[in-house]
Amino acid sequence: MRMLNAVAGYKTTFCEVLFCLALLAVFLPVKIYPFVFLLASLAYFWDTPVLLRHYWVGFLGIFIGYASLTFLIHLPGDKREVTNFLKLPINFCYLYFAVGWLAQRDNTRLLRWVDSTLHVALGLTLLQLLLYHQAAGFRWLGGAPSSAHGSALYHPSHYFWGLDDKNMFGARIALLGFVYVLLPIVRRQALVWWRILLVGVLAWLSLSRTPMVALFLGVFCLLWAGTTFRWRVVLGIGVLLAIPFLAEKVIRIDSILASNDGMGVRLVYWKAFFQHFTAISPLGNGFMSGGDFLRRYADFYHGEPHIHNTFFTCYLEFGIVGLTSYVLFLFYFYRFCMEKQKNRPFLWVAFLPLLAILLILYSGYDNDVILYLVLVFLLGSSYRVGTERLRWRVGA
């Protein structure tokens, strides 16, 4: 009996180590994260007494099945497309087994380990961003004058951590950074000011609007939900005073419609989507068909493989079935989180940055989205969190 308990303990520790390694693996330049995800999925399956059943699992299965069928029908000859497709079953399998594993255990120790892991991940992220800026002579510390200047900062020769793409790296900073802010709320019912400051600095240094907007929405709603009426008035006045700065320095409103601006490009792509909606088959145009669609119908095209909107991409590639199943998967995943921990304010605040980013980026099955959903479930189900009693702390 003692030996069986020892084996069970080692098995649990092994799974927790893999969980933390999965968070770090997505930052490495060598793409080993699919192997880490697969190994972790097997370990979670081994350590889970009962497999998870829920509506979100069913709709996720429909999405994966239809996407796979579409991929096989329009079988591409490009190795890059095949590699990208493999992310879909690998990432979603990781989501299923990780959430099923987390739902049936005490995650107290894992929360501490995840916190330490994010210390390392975001610390190295700061070093990476400073290296990019040092190579550029620190010219853009006050903000880039355009989206193109921001993208030029990410030179592949200086890349050792995270990503060498401005928007994708920025989105990762926003999602994992917001989890970093939420962790003390779950563990100690406290907002730690220096974490918010650190994540804000990382978002600013990334020169991407994506993390700035997502984090602003998340932190604003978090403070709004966790403060009294008096402080909400102060918060509202502060936001109004900050609007001119945000419009000029963050959103770059004066150049937002330019062809070399990331938001301007998105607007052109979205216009093409609606103007040529009838050119999209209700069954979908096929996996990674966004590039061909944009090349044909957009006023200009910069080579992106998707349309910079998860839901538009789902419909474009997988049609009505793909879009409907994906939306229902997200809806029922949120409901599942609510069933495990009925803390509506915490969960809607946690899901808001993800929704904001899904509307301007991602294909829907990227590893950042999957990791964020897993982490939100971990946070939301771990403690009786309540945003109505938050307090500020200086320490960690």
CSV table of C-alpha atoms in Angstrom, one decimal:
chain,number,residue,atom,x,y,z
A,1,MET,CA,0.0,0.0,0.0
A,2,ARG,CA,2.8,2.4,0.9
A,3,MET,CA,4.5,1.6,-2.5
A,4,LEU,CA,1.2,2.3,-4.4
A,5,ASN,CA,0.9,5.7,-2.6
A,6,ALA,CA,4.5,6.5,-3.5
A,7,VAL,CA,3.8,5.7,-7.2
A,8,ALA,CA,0.7,7.8,-7.2
A,9,GLY,CA,2.6,10.7,-5.7
A,10,TYR,CA,5.3,10.5,-8.3
A,11,LYS,CA,2.7,10.3,-11.0
A,12,THR,CA,1.0,13.4,-9.8
A,13,THR,CA,4.3,15.3,-9.5
A,14,PHE,CA,5.3,14.2,-13.0
A,15,CYS,CA,2.0,15.6,-14.4
A,16,GLU,CA,2.5,18.9,-12.6
A,17,VAL,CA,6.0,19.3,-13.9
A,18,LEU,CA,4.8,18.6,-17.4
A,19,PHE,CA,2.0,21.2,-16.9
A,20,CYS,CA,4.6,23.8,-16.1
A,21,LEU,CA,6.9,22.7,-18.9
A,22,ALA,CA,4.1,23.0,-21.4
A,23,LEU,CA,3.8,26.7,-20.4
A,24,LEU,CA,7.5,27.3,-21.1
A,25,ALA,CA,7.7,25.1,-24.2
A,26,VAL,CA,5.6,27.5,-26.3
A,27,PHE,CA,8.3,30.2,-25.8
A,28,LEU,CA,11.2,28.2,-27.1
A,29,PRO,CA,12.5,28.9,-30.7
A,30,VAL,CA,12.7,25.1,-31.3
A,31,LYS,CA,9.2,24.0,-31.7
A,32,ILE,CA,9.1,21.1,-29.2
A,33,TYR,CA,5.8,22.1,-27.6
A,34,PRO,CA,3.7,19.6,-29.7
A,35,PHE,CA,5.8,16.7,-28.2
A,36,VAL,CA,5.4,18.2,-24.7
A,37,PHE,CA,1.7,18.6,-25.2
A,38,LEU,CA,1.3,15.0,-26.4
A,39,LEU,CA,3.4,13.6,-23.5
A,40,ALA,CA,1.5,15.7,-21.0
A,41,SER,CA,-1.8,14.6,-22.5
A,42,LEU,CA,-0.8,10.9,-22.0
A,43,ALA,CA,0.3,11.7,-18.4
A,44,TYR,CA,-3.0,13.5,-17.6
A,45,PHE,CA,-4.9,10.5,-19.0
A,46,TRP,CA,-2.9,8.2,-16.9
A,47,ASP,CA,-3.6,10.3,-13.8
A,48,THR,CA,-7.3,10.9,-14.4
A,49,PRO,CA,-9.7,8.4,-12.8
A,50,VAL,CA,-12.8,9.3,-15.0
A,51,LEU,CA,-12.8,10.8,-18.5
A,52,LEU,CA,-14.5,14.2,-18.8
A,53,ARG,CA,-18.0,14.4,-20.4
A,54,HIS,CA,-19.7,17.7,-21.2
A,55,TYR,CA,-21.4,19.6,-24.0
A,56,TRP,CA,-18.3,21.6,-24.8
A,57,VAL,CA,-16.4,18.3,-25.4
A,58,GLY,CA,-19.1,17.2,-27.9
A,59,PHE,CA,-19.0,20.5,-29.8
A,60,LEU,CA,-15.2,20.5,-29.8
A,61,GLY,CA,-15.3,16.9,-31.2
A,62,ILE,CA,-17.7,18.1,-34.0
A,63,PHE,CA,-15.3,21.0,-34.8
A,64,ILE,CA,-12.2,18.8,-34.9
A,65,GLY,CA,-14.1,16.1,-36.9
A,66,TYR,CA,-15.4,18.5,-39.5
A,67,ALA,CA,-12.1,20.4,-39.8
A,68,SER,CA,-10.3,17.1,-40.3
A,69,LEU,CA,-12.8,16.1,-43.0
A,70,THR,CA,-12.4,19.4,-44.8
A,71,PHE,CA,-8.6,19.1,-44.6
A,72,LEU,CA,-8.8,15.6,-46.2
A,73,ILE,CA,-11.1,16.7,-48.9
A,74,HIS,CA,-8.9,19.7,-49.8
A,75,LEU,CA,-5.7,17.8,-49.1
A,76,PRO,CA,-2.9,20.4,-49.5
A,77,GLY,CA,0.5,19.6,-51.0
A,78,ASP,CA,2.2,22.3,-48.9
A,79,LYS,CA,4.1,20.8,-45.9
A,80,ARG,CA,3.5,24.1,-44.0
A,81,GLU,CA,-0.3,23.6,-44.2
A,82,VAL,CA,0.0,20.0,-43.0
A,83,THR,CA,2.2,21.1,-40.1
A,84,ASN,CA,-0.4,23.8,-39.2
A,85,PHE,CA,-3.2,21.4,-39.3
A,86,LEU,CA,-1.5,19.0,-36.8
A,87,LYS,CA,-1.7,21.8,-34.3
A,88,LEU,CA,-5.5,21.5,-34.2
A,89,PRO,CA,-5.8,17.9,-32.9
A,90,ILE,CA,-2.7,18.2,-30.7
A,91,ASN,CA,-3.8,21.5,-29.0
A,92,PHE,CA,-7.4,20.4,-28.5
A,93,CYS,CA,-6.4,17.0,-27.1
A,94,TYR,CA,-4.2,18.9,-24.7
A,95,LEU,CA,-7.1,21.1,-23.7
A,96,TYR,CA,-9.4,18.1,-23.1
A,97,PHE,CA,-7.0,16.0,-21.1
A,98,ALA,CA,-5.6,18.9,-19.1
A,99,VAL,CA,-9.1,20.2,-18.1
A,100,GLY,CA,-10.3,16.7,-17.3
A,101,TRP,CA,-7.2,16.2,-15.1
A,102,LEU,CA,-7.5,19.5,-13.3
A,103,ALA,CA,-11.2,19.1,-12.6
A,104,GLN,CA,-10.7,16.0,-10.5
A,105,ARG,CA,-7.9,17.0,-8.1
A,106,ASP,CA,-6.6,19.5,-5.6
A,107,ASN,CA,-4.6,22.1,-7.5
A,108,THR,CA,-3.2,24.1,-4.6
A,109,ARG,CA,0.5,23.1,-5.2
A,110,LEU,CA,0.1,23.4,-8.9
A,111,LEU,CA,-1.0,27.0,-8.5
A,112,ARG,CA,2.2,27.8,-6.7
A,113,TRP,CA,4.2,26.1,-9.4
A,114,VAL,CA,2.4,27.9,-12.2
A,115,ASP,CA,3.1,31.2,-10.5
A,116,SER,CA,6.8,30.4,-10.3
A,117,THR,CA,6.8,29.3,-13.9
A,118,LEU,CA,5.2,32.5,-15.1
A,119,HIS,CA,7.8,34.5,-13.1
A,120,VAL,CA,10.5,32.8,-15.3
A,121,ALA,CA,8.5,33.1,-18.5
A,122,LEU,CA,7.8,36.8,-18.2
A,123,GLY,CA,11.2,37.5,-16.8
A,124,LEU,CA,12.8,36.1,-20.0
A,125,THR,CA,10.2,37.9,-22.0
A,126,LEU,CA,11.4,41.2,-20.6
A,127,LEU,CA,15.0,40.2,-21.5
A,128,GLN,CA,13.9,39.3,-25.0
A,129,LEU,CA,12.1,42.6,-25.6
A,130,LEU,CA,15.0,44.6,-24.2
A,131,LEU,CA,17.4,42.8,-26.5
A,132,TYR,CA,15.1,43.8,-29.5
A,133,HIS,CA,15.1,47.4,-28.4
A,134,GLN,CA,18.8,47.5,-27.7
A,135,ALA,CA,19.5,46.2,-31.3
A,136,ALA,CA,17.3,49.1,-32.5
A,137,GLY,CA,19.2,51.6,-30.3
A,138,PHE,CA,16.2,52.0,-27.9
A,139,ARG,CA,14.6,54.3,-30.5
A,140,TRP,CA,11.1,53.0,-29.9
A,141,LEU,CA,10.9,52.9,-26.1
A,142,GLY,CA,8.4,55.8,-26.2
A,143,GLY,CA,6.3,53.9,-28.8
A,144,ALA,CA,6.6,53.1,-32.5
A,145,PRO,CA,5.3,55.7,-35.0
A,146,SER,CA,3.6,53.0,-37.1
A,147,SER,CA,2.8,49.3,-37.0
A,148,ALA,CA,5.5,48.7,-39.7
A,149,HIS,CA,8.1,50.2,-37.4
A,150,GLY,CA,7.0,48.0,-34.6
A,151,SER,CA,7.2,44.8,-36.7
A,152,ALA,CA,10.7,45.8,-37.9
A,153,LEU,CA,11.9,45.6,-34.3
A,154,TYR,CA,11.4,41.8,-34.3
A,155,HIS,CA,14.6,40.7,-36.1
A,156,PRO,CA,15.0,36.9,-36.3
A,157,SER,CA,18.7,37.1,-35.5
A,158,HIS,CA,17.9,38.5,-32.0
A,159,TYR,CA,15.2,36.0,-31.2
A,160,PHE,CA,15.7,33.5,-28.4
A,161,TRP,CA,12.5,33.5,-26.5
A,162,GLY,CA,8.8,33.9,-27.2
A,163,LEU,CA,8.1,34.7,-30.9
A,164,ASP,CA,9.6,36.8,-33.6
A,165,ASP,CA,6.2,38.1,-34.7
A,166,LYS,CA,4.9,41.4,-33.0
A,167,ASN,CA,1.2,40.6,-32.9
A,168,MET,CA,1.5,37.0,-31.9
A,169,PHE,CA,4.1,37.7,-29.2
A,170,GLY,CA,2.0,40.6,-28.0
A,171,ALA,CA,-1.1,38.4,-27.7
A,172,ARG,CA,0.8,35.8,-25.7
A,173,ILE,CA,2.0,38.6,-23.4
A,174,ALA,CA,-1.5,39.8,-22.9
A,175,LEU,CA,-3.0,36.3,-22.2
A,176,LEU,CA,-0.3,34.8,-19.9
A,177,GLY,CA,0.3,38.3,-18.4
A,178,PHE,CA,-3.3,38.6,-17.4
A,179,VAL,CA,-3.2,35.1,-15.8
A,180,TYR,CA,-0.2,36.4,-13.9
A,181,VAL,CA,-2.3,39.3,-12.6
A,182,LEU,CA,-5.2,37.0,-11.7
A,183,LEU,CA,-3.1,34.4,-9.8
A,184,PRO,CA,-2.8,36.4,-6.5
A,185,ILE,CA,-6.6,37.0,-6.6
A,186,VAL,CA,-7.2,33.3,-6.5
A,187,ARG,CA,-4.5,32.5,-4.0
A,188,ARG,CA,-4.8,35.5,-1.6
A,189,GLN,CA,-7.8,37.6,-2.6
A,190,ALA,CA,-5.4,40.4,-3.5
A,191,LEU,CA,-4.4,42.6,-6.5
A,192,VAL,CA,-0.7,43.0,-6.6
A,193,TRP,CA,0.1,46.4,-8.2
A,194,TRP,CA,3.7,45.5,-9.4
A,195,ARG,CA,2.4,42.6,-11.4
A,196,ILE,CA,0.0,44.9,-13.3
A,197,LEU,CA,2.8,47.3,-13.8
A,198,LEU,CA,5.2,44.6,-15.1
A,199,VAL,CA,2.7,43.2,-17.5
A,200,GLY,CA,1.8,46.7,-18.7
A,201,VAL,CA,5.5,47.4,-19.3
A,202,LEU,CA,5.9,44.2,-21.3
A,203,ALA,CA,2.9,45.0,-23.4
A,204,TRP,CA,4.2,48.5,-24.1
A,205,LEU,CA,7.7,47.2,-25.0
A,206,SER,CA,6.1,44.7,-27.5
A,207,LEU,CA,5.0,47.7,-29.6
A,208,SER,CA,1.8,45.8,-30.3
A,209,ARG,CA,-1.6,47.3,-29.7
A,210,THR,CA,-3.2,43.9,-29.2
A,211,PRO,CA,-1.8,43.3,-25.6
A,212,MET,CA,-2.3,46.9,-24.6
A,213,VAL,CA,-6.0,46.9,-25.6
A,214,ALA,CA,-6.7,43.4,-24.2
A,215,LEU,CA,-4.9,44.2,-20.9
A,216,PHE,CA,-6.6,47.6,-20.6
A,217,LEU,CA,-10.0,45.9,-20.9
A,218,GLY,CA,-9.2,43.1,-18.5
A,219,VAL,CA,-7.6,45.3,-15.8
A,220,PHE,CA,-10.3,47.9,-16.1
A,221,CYS,CA,-13.1,45.4,-15.7
A,222,LEU,CA,-11.2,43.6,-12.9
A,223,LEU,CA,-10.8,46.9,-10.9
A,224,TRP,CA,-14.4,47.8,-11.7
A,225,ALA,CA,-15.7,44.5,-10.4
A,226,GLY,CA,-13.5,44.5,-7.3
A,227,THR,CA,-14.0,48.1,-6.0
A,228,THR,CA,-16.7,50.2,-4.4
A,229,PHE,CA,-18.9,52.9,-6.1
A,230,ARG,CA,-16.5,55.6,-5.0
A,231,TRP,CA,-13.5,54.0,-6.6
A,232,ARG,CA,-15.5,53.3,-9.7
A,233,VAL,CA,-16.1,57.0,-10.1
A,234,VAL,CA,-12.3,57.6,-9.8
A,235,LEU,CA,-11.6,54.8,-12.2
A,236,GLY,CA,-14.1,56.2,-14.7
A,237,ILE,CA,-12.6,59.7,-14.5
A,238,GLY,CA,-9.1,58.2,-14.9
A,239,VAL,CA,-10.1,56.4,-18.0
A,240,LEU,CA,-11.6,59.5,-19.5
A,241,LEU,CA,-8.4,61.5,-18.8
A,242,ALA,CA,-6.3,58.7,-20.4
A,243,ILE,CA,-8.3,58.5,-23.6
A,244,PRO,CA,-6.3,61.1,-25.6
A,245,PHE,CA,-3.0,59.3,-24.7
A,246,LEU,CA,-4.4,55.9,-25.5
A,247,ALA,CA,-5.8,57.2,-28.8
A,248,GLU,CA,-2.5,58.8,-29.9
A,249,LYS,CA,0.2,56.5,-28.4
A,250,VAL,CA,-1.5,53.1,-28.2
A,251,ILE,CA,-4.2,53.0,-30.9
A,252,ARG,CA,-2.4,55.4,-33.1
A,253,ILE,CA,-5.7,56.8,-34.4
A,254,ASP,CA,-4.1,59.2,-36.9
A,255,SER,CA,-2.7,56.3,-39.0
A,256,ILE,CA,-5.2,53.6,-38.2
A,257,LEU,CA,-6.5,53.4,-41.8
A,258,ALA,CA,-3.1,53.4,-43.5
A,259,SER,CA,-2.2,50.4,-45.6
A,260,ASN,CA,0.9,49.8,-43.5
A,261,ASP,CA,-1.0,49.8,-40.2
A,262,GLY,CA,-2.1,46.6,-38.7
A,263,MET,CA,-5.6,47.8,-37.9
A,264,GLY,CA,-5.9,49.3,-41.3
A,265,VAL,CA,-5.0,46.0,-42.9
A,266,ARG,CA,-7.6,44.2,-40.7
A,267,LEU,CA,-10.3,46.6,-41.8
A,268,VAL,CA,-9.5,46.0,-45.5
A,269,TYR,CA,-9.6,42.2,-44.9
A,270,TRP,CA,-12.9,42.4,-43.0
A,271,LYS,CA,-14.4,44.6,-45.8
A,272,ALA,CA,-13.4,41.9,-48.3
A,273,PHE,CA,-15.0,39.2,-46.2
A,274,PHE,CA,-18.4,41.0,-46.1
A,275,GLN,CA,-18.3,42.3,-49.7
A,276,HIS,CA,-17.5,38.9,-51.1
A,277,PHE,CA,-19.4,36.8,-48.6
A,278,THR,CA,-21.1,34.9,-51.3
A,279,ALA,CA,-17.7,33.7,-52.6
A,280,ILE,CA,-17.4,31.6,-49.4
A,281,SER,CA,-19.1,28.2,-49.5
A,282,PRO,CA,-21.5,27.5,-46.6
A,283,LEU,CA,-19.4,24.3,-46.2
A,284,GLY,CA,-16.2,26.3,-46.0
A,285,ASN,CA,-13.5,27.0,-48.6
A,286,GLY,CA,-11.0,24.6,-47.0
A,287,PHE,CA,-8.2,24.7,-44.4
A,288,MET,CA,-6.0,27.8,-44.5
A,289,SER,CA,-7.9,29.1,-47.5
A,290,GLY,CA,-7.8,32.7,-46.1
A,291,GLY,CA,-4.6,33.6,-48.0
A,292,ASP,CA,-6.2,32.7,-51.4
A,293,PHE,CA,-9.4,34.5,-50.5
A,294,LEU,CA,-7.6,37.7,-49.5
A,295,ARG,CA,-5.2,37.5,-52.4
A,296,ARG,CA,-8.2,37.4,-54.7
A,297,TYR,CA,-10.6,39.9,-53.1
A,298,ALA,CA,-8.8,42.3,-50.7
A,299,ASP,CA,-7.7,45.7,-51.9
A,300,PHE,CA,-4.2,44.7,-50.8
A,301,TYR,CA,-2.7,41.6,-49.2
A,302,HIS,CA,0.4,41.3,-47.0
A,303,GLY,CA,0.7,37.5,-47.0
A,304,GLU,CA,-1.1,36.6,-43.8
A,305,PRO,CA,-2.6,33.0,-43.7
A,306,HIS,CA,-5.8,34.1,-42.1
A,307,ILE,CA,-8.2,37.0,-41.9
A,308,HIS,CA,-7.3,38.3,-38.4
A,309,ASN,CA,-10.5,37.3,-36.8
A,310,THR,CA,-11.1,33.9,-35.3
A,311,PHE,CA,-14.8,33.7,-36.1
A,312,PHE,CA,-14.4,34.9,-39.7
A,313,THR,CA,-11.6,32.4,-40.2
A,314,CYS,CA,-13.7,29.6,-38.8
A,315,TYR,CA,-16.5,30.4,-41.3
A,316,LEU,CA,-14.1,31.0,-44.2
A,317,GLU,CA,-12.3,27.7,-43.7
A,318,PHE,CA,-15.0,25.4,-42.2
A,319,GLY,CA,-18.3,27.0,-43.1
A,320,ILE,CA,-21.5,27.0,-40.9
A,321,VAL,CA,-20.7,23.8,-39.2
A,322,GLY,CA,-17.2,24.9,-38.2
A,323,LEU,CA,-18.3,28.4,-36.9
A,324,THR,CA,-21.4,27.1,-35.1
A,325,SER,CA,-19.5,24.2,-33.4
A,326,TYR,CA,-16.6,26.5,-32.4
A,327,VAL,CA,-18.9,29.2,-30.9
A,328,LEU,CA,-20.9,26.6,-29.0
A,329,PHE,CA,-17.7,25.0,-27.7
A,330,LEU,CA,-16.6,28.3,-26.2
A,331,PHE,CA,-20.1,29.0,-24.8
A,332,TYR,CA,-20.4,25.6,-23.1
A,333,PHE,CA,-16.8,25.7,-21.9
A,334,TYR,CA,-17.7,29.0,-20.1
A,335,ARG,CA,-20.8,27.2,-18.7
A,336,PHE,CA,-18.6,24.3,-17.6
A,337,CYS,CA,-16.3,26.7,-15.7
A,338,MET,CA,-19.4,28.3,-14.1
A,339,GLU,CA,-20.6,24.8,-12.9
A,340,LYS,CA,-17.2,24.2,-11.2
A,341,GLN,CA,-17.1,27.6,-9.6
A,342,LYS,CA,-20.1,29.9,-9.7
A,343,ASN,CA,-18.2,33.2,-9.6
A,344,ARG,CA,-19.6,35.1,-12.6
A,345,PRO,CA,-17.6,38.3,-12.2
A,346,PHE,CA,-14.3,36.5,-12.1
A,347,LEU,CA,-15.0,34.4,-15.1
A,348,TRP,CA,-16.4,37.1,-17.3
A,349,VAL,CA,-13.4,39.3,-16.5
A,350,ALA,CA,-11.1,36.4,-17.3
A,351,PHE,CA,-12.8,35.6,-20.6
A,352,LEU,CA,-12.9,39.3,-21.8
A,353,PRO,CA,-9.3,39.7,-22.9
A,354,LEU,CA,-9.5,36.4,-24.8
A,355,LEU,CA,-12.6,37.5,-26.6
A,356,ALA,CA,-11.0,40.8,-27.5
A,357,ILE,CA,-8.0,39.1,-29.0
A,358,LEU,CA,-10.1,36.4,-30.8
A,359,LEU,CA,-11.8,39.3,-32.6
A,360,ILE,CA,-8.6,40.7,-34.1
A,361,LEU,CA,-6.2,37.7,-34.2
A,362,TYR,CA,-5.7,34.0,-34.1
A,363,SER,CA,-7.1,31.0,-36.0
A,364,GLY,CA,-8.9,29.6,-33.0
A,365,TYR,CA,-6.8,26.6,-32.3
A,366,ASP,CA,-3.4,28.3,-31.5
A,367,ASN,CA,-1.5,27.1,-28.5
A,368,ASP,CA,-1.9,30.5,-26.7
A,369,VAL,CA,-5.7,30.2,-26.8
A,370,ILE,CA,-5.6,26.6,-25.5
A,371,LEU,CA,-3.2,27.4,-22.7
A,372,TYR,CA,-5.3,30.4,-21.6
A,373,LEU,CA,-8.5,28.3,-21.5
A,374,VAL,CA,-6.7,25.7,-19.4
A,375,LEU,CA,-5.3,28.3,-17.0
A,376,VAL,CA,-8.6,30.1,-16.7
A,377,PHE,CA,-10.3,26.9,-15.7
A,378,LEU,CA,-7.5,26.2,-13.2
A,379,LEU,CA,-7.9,29.6,-11.6
A,380,GLY,CA,-11.6,29.7,-11.7
A,381,SER,CA,-12.1,26.3,-10.2
A,382,SER,CA,-9.4,26.4,-7.5
A,383,TYR,CA,-10.7,28.7,-4.8
A,384,ARG,CA,-13.8,30.5,-3.7
A,385,VAL,CA,-12.6,33.6,-5.4
A,386,GLY,CA,-14.7,36.8,-5.1
A,387,THR,CA,-13.8,40.0,-6.8
A,388,GLU,CA,-16.0,42.0,-4.3
A,389,ARG,CA,-13.4,41.8,-1.6
A,390,LEU,CA,-10.1,42.5,-3.4
A,391,ARG,CA,-7.4,44.5,-1.7
A,392,TRP,CA,-4.1,45.9,-2.9
A,393,ARG,CA,-0.8,44.4,-1.9
A,394,VAL,CA,2.8,45.5,-2.5
A,395,GLY,CA,4.3,42.1,-2.1
A,396,ALA,CA,3.9,39.0,-4.4
